Short mmCIF file of C-alpha atoms in Angstrom, two decimals:
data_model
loop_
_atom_site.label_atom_id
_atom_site.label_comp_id
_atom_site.label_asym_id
_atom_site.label_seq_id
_atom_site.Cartn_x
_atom_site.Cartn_y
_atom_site.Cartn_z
CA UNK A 1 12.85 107.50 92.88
CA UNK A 2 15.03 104.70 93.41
CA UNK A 3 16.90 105.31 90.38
CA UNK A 4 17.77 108.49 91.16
CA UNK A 5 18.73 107.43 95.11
CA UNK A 6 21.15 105.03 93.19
CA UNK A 7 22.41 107.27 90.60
CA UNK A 8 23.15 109.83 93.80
CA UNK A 9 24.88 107.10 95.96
CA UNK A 10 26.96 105.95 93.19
CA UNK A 11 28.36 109.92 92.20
CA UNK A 12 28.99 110.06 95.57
CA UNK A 13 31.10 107.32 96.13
CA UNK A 14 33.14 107.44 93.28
CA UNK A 15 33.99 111.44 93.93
CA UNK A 16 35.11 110.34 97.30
CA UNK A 17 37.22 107.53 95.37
CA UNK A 18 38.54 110.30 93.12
CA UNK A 19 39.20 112.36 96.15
CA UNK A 20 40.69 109.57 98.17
CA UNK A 21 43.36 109.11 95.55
CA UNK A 22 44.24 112.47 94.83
CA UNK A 23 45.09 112.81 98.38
CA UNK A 24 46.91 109.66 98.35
CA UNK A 25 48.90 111.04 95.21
CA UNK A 26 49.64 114.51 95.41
CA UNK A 27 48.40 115.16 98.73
CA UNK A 28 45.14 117.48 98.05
CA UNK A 29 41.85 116.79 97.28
CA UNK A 30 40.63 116.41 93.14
CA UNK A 31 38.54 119.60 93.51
CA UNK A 32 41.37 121.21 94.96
CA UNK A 33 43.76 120.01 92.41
CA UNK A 34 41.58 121.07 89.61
CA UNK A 35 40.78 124.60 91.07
CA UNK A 36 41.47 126.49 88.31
CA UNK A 37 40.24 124.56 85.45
CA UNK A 38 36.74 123.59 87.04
CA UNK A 39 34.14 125.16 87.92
CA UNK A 40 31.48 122.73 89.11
CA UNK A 41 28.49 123.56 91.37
CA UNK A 42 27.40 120.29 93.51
CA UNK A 43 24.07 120.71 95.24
CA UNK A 44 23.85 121.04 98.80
CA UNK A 45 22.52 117.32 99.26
CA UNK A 46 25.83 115.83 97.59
CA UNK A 47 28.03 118.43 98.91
CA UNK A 48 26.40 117.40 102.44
CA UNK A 49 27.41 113.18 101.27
CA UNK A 50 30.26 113.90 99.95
CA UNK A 51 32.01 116.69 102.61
CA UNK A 52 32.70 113.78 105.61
CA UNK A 53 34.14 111.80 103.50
CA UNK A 54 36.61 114.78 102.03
CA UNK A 55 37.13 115.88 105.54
CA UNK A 56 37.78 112.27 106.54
CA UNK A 57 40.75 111.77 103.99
CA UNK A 58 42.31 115.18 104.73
CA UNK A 59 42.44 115.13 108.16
CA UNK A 60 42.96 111.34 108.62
CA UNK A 61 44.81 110.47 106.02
CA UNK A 62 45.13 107.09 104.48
CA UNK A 63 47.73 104.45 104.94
CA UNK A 64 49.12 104.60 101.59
CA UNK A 65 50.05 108.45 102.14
CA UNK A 66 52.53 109.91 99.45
CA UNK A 67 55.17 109.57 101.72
CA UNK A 68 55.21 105.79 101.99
CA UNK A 69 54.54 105.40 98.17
CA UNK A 70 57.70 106.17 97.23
CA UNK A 71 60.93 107.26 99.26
CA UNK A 72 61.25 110.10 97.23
CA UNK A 73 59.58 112.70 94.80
CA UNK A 74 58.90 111.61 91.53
CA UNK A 75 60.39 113.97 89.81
CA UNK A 76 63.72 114.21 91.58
CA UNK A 77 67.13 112.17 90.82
CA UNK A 78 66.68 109.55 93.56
CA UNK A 79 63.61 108.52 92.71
CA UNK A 80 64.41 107.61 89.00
CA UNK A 81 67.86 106.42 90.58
CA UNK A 82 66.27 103.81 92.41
CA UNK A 83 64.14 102.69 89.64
CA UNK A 84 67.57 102.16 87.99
CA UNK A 85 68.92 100.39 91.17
CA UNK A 86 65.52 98.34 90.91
CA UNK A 87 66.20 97.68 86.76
CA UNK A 88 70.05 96.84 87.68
CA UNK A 89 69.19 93.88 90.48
CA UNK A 90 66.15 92.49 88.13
CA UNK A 91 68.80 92.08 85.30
CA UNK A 92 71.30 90.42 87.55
CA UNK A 93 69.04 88.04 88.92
CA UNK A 94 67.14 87.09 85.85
CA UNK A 95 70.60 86.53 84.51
CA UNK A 96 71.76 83.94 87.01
CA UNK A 97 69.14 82.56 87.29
CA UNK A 98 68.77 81.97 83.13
CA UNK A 99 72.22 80.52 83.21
CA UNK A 100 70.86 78.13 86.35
CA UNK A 101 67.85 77.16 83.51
CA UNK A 102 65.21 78.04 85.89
CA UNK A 103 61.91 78.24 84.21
CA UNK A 104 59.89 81.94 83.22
CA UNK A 105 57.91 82.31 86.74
CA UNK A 106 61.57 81.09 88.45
CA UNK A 107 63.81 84.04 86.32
CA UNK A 108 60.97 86.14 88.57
CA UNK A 109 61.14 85.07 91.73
CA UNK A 110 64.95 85.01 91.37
CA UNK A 111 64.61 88.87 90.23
CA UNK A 112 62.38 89.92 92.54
CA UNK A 113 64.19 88.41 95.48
CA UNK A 114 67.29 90.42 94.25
CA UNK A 115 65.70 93.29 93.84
CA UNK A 116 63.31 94.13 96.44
CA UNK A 117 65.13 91.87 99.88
CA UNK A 118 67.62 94.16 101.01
CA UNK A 119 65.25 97.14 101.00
CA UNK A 120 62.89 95.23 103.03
CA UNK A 121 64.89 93.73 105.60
CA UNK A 122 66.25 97.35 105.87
CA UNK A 123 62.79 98.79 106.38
CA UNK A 124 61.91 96.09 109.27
CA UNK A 125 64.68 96.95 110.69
CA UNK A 126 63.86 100.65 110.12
CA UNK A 127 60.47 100.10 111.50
CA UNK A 128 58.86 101.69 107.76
CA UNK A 129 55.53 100.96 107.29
CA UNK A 130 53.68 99.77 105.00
CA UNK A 131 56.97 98.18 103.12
CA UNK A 132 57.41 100.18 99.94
CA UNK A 133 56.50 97.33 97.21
CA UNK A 134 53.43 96.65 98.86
CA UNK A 135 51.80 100.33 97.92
CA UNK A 136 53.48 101.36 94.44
CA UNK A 137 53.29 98.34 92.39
CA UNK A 138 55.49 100.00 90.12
CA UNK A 139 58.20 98.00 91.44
CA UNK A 140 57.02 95.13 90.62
CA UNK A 141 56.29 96.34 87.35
CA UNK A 142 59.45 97.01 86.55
CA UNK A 143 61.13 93.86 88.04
CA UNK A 144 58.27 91.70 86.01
CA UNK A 145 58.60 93.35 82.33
CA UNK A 146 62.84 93.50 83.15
CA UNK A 147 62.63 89.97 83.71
CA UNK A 148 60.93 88.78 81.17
CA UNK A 149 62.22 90.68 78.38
CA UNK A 150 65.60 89.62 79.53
CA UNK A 151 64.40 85.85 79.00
CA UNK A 152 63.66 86.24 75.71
CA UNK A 153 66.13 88.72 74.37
CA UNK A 154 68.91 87.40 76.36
CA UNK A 155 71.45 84.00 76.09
CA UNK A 156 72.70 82.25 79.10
CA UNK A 157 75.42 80.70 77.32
CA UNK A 158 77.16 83.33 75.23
CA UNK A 159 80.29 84.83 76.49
CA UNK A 160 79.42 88.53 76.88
CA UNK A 161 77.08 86.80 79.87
CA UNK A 162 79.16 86.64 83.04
CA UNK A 163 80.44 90.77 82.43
CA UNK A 164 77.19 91.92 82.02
CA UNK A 165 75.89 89.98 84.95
CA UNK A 166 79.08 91.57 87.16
CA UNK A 167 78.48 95.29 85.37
CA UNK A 168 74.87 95.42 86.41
CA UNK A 169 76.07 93.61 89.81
CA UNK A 170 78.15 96.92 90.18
CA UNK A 171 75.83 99.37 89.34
CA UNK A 172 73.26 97.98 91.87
CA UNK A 173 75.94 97.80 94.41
CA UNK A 174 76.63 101.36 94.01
CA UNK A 175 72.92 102.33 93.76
CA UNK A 176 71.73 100.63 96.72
CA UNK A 177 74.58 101.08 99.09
CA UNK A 178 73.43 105.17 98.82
CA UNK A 179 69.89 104.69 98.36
CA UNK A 180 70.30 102.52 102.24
CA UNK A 181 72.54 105.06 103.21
CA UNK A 182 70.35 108.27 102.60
CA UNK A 183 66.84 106.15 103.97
CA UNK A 184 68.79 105.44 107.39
CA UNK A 185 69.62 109.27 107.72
CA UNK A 186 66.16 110.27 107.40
CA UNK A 187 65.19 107.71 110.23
CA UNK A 188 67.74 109.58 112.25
CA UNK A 189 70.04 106.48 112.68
CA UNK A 190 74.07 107.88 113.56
CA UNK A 191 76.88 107.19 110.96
CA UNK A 192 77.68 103.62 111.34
CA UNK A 193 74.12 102.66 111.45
CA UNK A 194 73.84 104.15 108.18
CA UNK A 195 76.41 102.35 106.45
CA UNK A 196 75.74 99.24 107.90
CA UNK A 197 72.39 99.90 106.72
CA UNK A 198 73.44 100.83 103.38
CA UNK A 199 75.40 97.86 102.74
CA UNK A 200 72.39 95.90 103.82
CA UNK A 201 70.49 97.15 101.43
CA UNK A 202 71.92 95.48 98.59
CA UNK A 203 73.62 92.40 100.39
CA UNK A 204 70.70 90.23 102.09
CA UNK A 205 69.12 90.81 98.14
CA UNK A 206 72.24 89.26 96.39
CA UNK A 207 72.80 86.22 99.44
CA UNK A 208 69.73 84.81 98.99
CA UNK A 209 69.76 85.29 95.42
CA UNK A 210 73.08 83.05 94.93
CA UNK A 211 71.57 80.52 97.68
CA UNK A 212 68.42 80.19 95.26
CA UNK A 213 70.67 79.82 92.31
CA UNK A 214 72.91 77.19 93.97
CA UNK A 215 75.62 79.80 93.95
CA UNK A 216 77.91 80.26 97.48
CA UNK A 217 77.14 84.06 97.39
CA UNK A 218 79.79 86.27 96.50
CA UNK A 219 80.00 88.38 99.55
CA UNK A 220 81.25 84.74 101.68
CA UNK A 221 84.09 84.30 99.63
CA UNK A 222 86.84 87.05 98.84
CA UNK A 223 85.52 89.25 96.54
CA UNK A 224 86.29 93.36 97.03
CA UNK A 225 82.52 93.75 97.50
CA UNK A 226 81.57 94.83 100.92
CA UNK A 227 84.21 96.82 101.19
CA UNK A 228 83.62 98.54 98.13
CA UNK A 229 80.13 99.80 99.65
CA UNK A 230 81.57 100.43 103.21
CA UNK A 231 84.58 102.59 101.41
CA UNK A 232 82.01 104.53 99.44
CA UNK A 233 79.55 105.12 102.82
CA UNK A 234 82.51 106.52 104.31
CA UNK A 235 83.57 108.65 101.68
CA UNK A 236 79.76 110.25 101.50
CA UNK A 237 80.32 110.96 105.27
CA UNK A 238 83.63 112.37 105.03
CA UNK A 239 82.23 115.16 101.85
CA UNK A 240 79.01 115.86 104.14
CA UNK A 241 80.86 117.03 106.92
CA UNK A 242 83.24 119.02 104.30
CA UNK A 243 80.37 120.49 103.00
CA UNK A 244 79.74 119.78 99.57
CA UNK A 245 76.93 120.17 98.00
CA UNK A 246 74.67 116.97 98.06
CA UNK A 247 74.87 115.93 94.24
CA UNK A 248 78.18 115.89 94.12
CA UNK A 249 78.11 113.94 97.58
CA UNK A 250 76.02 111.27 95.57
CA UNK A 251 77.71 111.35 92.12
CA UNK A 252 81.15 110.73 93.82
CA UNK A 253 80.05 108.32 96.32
CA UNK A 254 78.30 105.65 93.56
CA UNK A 255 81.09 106.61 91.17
CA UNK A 256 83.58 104.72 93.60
CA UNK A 257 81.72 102.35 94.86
CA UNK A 258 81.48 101.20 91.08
CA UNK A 259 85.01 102.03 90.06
CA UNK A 260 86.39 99.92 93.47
CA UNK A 261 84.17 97.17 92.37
CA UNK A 262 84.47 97.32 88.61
CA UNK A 263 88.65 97.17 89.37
CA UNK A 264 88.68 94.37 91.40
CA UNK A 265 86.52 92.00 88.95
CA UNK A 266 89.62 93.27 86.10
CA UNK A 267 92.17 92.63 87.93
CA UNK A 268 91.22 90.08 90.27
CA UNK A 269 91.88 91.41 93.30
CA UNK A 270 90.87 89.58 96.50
CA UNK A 271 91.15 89.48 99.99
CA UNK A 272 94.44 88.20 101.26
CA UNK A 273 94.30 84.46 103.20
CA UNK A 274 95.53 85.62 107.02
CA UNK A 275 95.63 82.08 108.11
CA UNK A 276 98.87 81.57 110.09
CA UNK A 277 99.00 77.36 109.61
CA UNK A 278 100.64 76.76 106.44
CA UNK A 279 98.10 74.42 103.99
CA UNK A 280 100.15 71.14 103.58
CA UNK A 281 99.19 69.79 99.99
CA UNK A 282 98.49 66.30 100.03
#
């Protein structure tokens, strides 16, 4: 008898498990989900255990609703985009910090820092809850394998080093700056809010990455690289209210954001000095 009492207990809980993450996943219950290709008969006693619980995680859902696991749909562009953005700052900061000789568990910390600041401090700030790496550890996945595999397949030293650190600088840069841009319109924030935000989202990331590699971080000395961001968030304004469609709005948005920032590492362009004391030269 007690057997069976255990046996029933145990099927119980782990359909209301099953349930409990279909709902958190695709936002319907498993027996829902699987309407069509099951056709399973629970007695009344289990159906009686196991309906509360059901009616609990449909009506009340769970923290870690679909919404908060990711910022967008898995199968659209912006969510594989921003896996991309993710890949982008993880190779960047393992990079720097591989040239800096930190150790396996450092190249990490280094990544992750990159990778995952700016969209946090932009989510406080945001007031999103729970913060997006804490409920879809596919993040820090991706940062993790990234950084390793860039350890060992990678050399600090050769001269192909510093350009692929700035290219993949670039990319996130562009990535970021829309992905910020985009999350602050859906919290309703006004124009310059949103680019502020969007610049945010990659900056506090690569500042505290160059302070932990020793580095004075790029965007205090006179690099084109905020403005690259700010140039691009005003350009995706400036097509929204002309109406174009929104892939375009995106495509041509991180396209100049990368070609602004890609120019001014060829050519070395930098911010003018507007001091008005002339420098004497001892």
């Amino acid at each position: 008898m007690i057997s069976f009492i255990s046996v029933d207990v145990i099927s119980v809980s782990v359909y209301a498990w099953l349930n409990a993450c279909c709902v958190t996943l695709f936002g319907q219950p498993f027996d829902m989900l699987f309407a069509s290709s099951l056709n399973v008969m629970a007695s009344s006693s289990v159906a009686a255990s196991v309906s509360p619980a059901v009616d609990t995680v449909v009506q009340s859902p769970l923290v870690l609703t679909p919404e908060f696991v990711t910022r967008f749909e898995p199968t659209s562009f912006m969510f594989w985009l921003e896996m991309f953005g993710i890949f982008a700052c993880s190779v960047s900061g393992t990079i720097l910090a591989k040239h800096k000789n930190f150790d396996v568990f450092g190249c990490i910390l280094v990544a992750m820092i990159a990778a995952i600041s700016g969209p946090t401090a932009r989510d406080i700030i945001l007031d999103r809850y729970p913060l997006f790496w804490m409920v879809n550890m596919n993040y820090l996945l991706i940062i993790t394998i990234t950084s390793v595999g860039f350890q060992m397949f990678c050399n600090p030293k050769a001269r192909h080093v510093d350009g692929l650190l700035k290219l993949f600088d670039g990319l996130a840069l562009a990535i970021f700056t829309l992905i910020g841009i985009q999350v602050a319109q859906e919290m309703g924030a006004n124009i310059p809010v949103c680019i502020l935000l969007g610049v945010l989202n990659i900056l506090f990331g690569t500042v505290i990455r160059d302070m932990l590699c020793n580095e004075i971080p790029l965007v205090l000395q006179r690099e084109i690289y905020v403005t690259a961001a700010i140039l691009g968030g005003i350009l995706y304004f400036v097509m929204e209210g002309m109406g174009f469609t929104p892939w375009i709005k995106e495509s041509v948005t991180m396209i100049t954001i990368f070609v602004i920032r890609m120019l001014a590492v060829r050519y070395d362009w930098h911010f003018p000095d507007i001091s008005l004391m002339k420098k004497n030269h001892i």
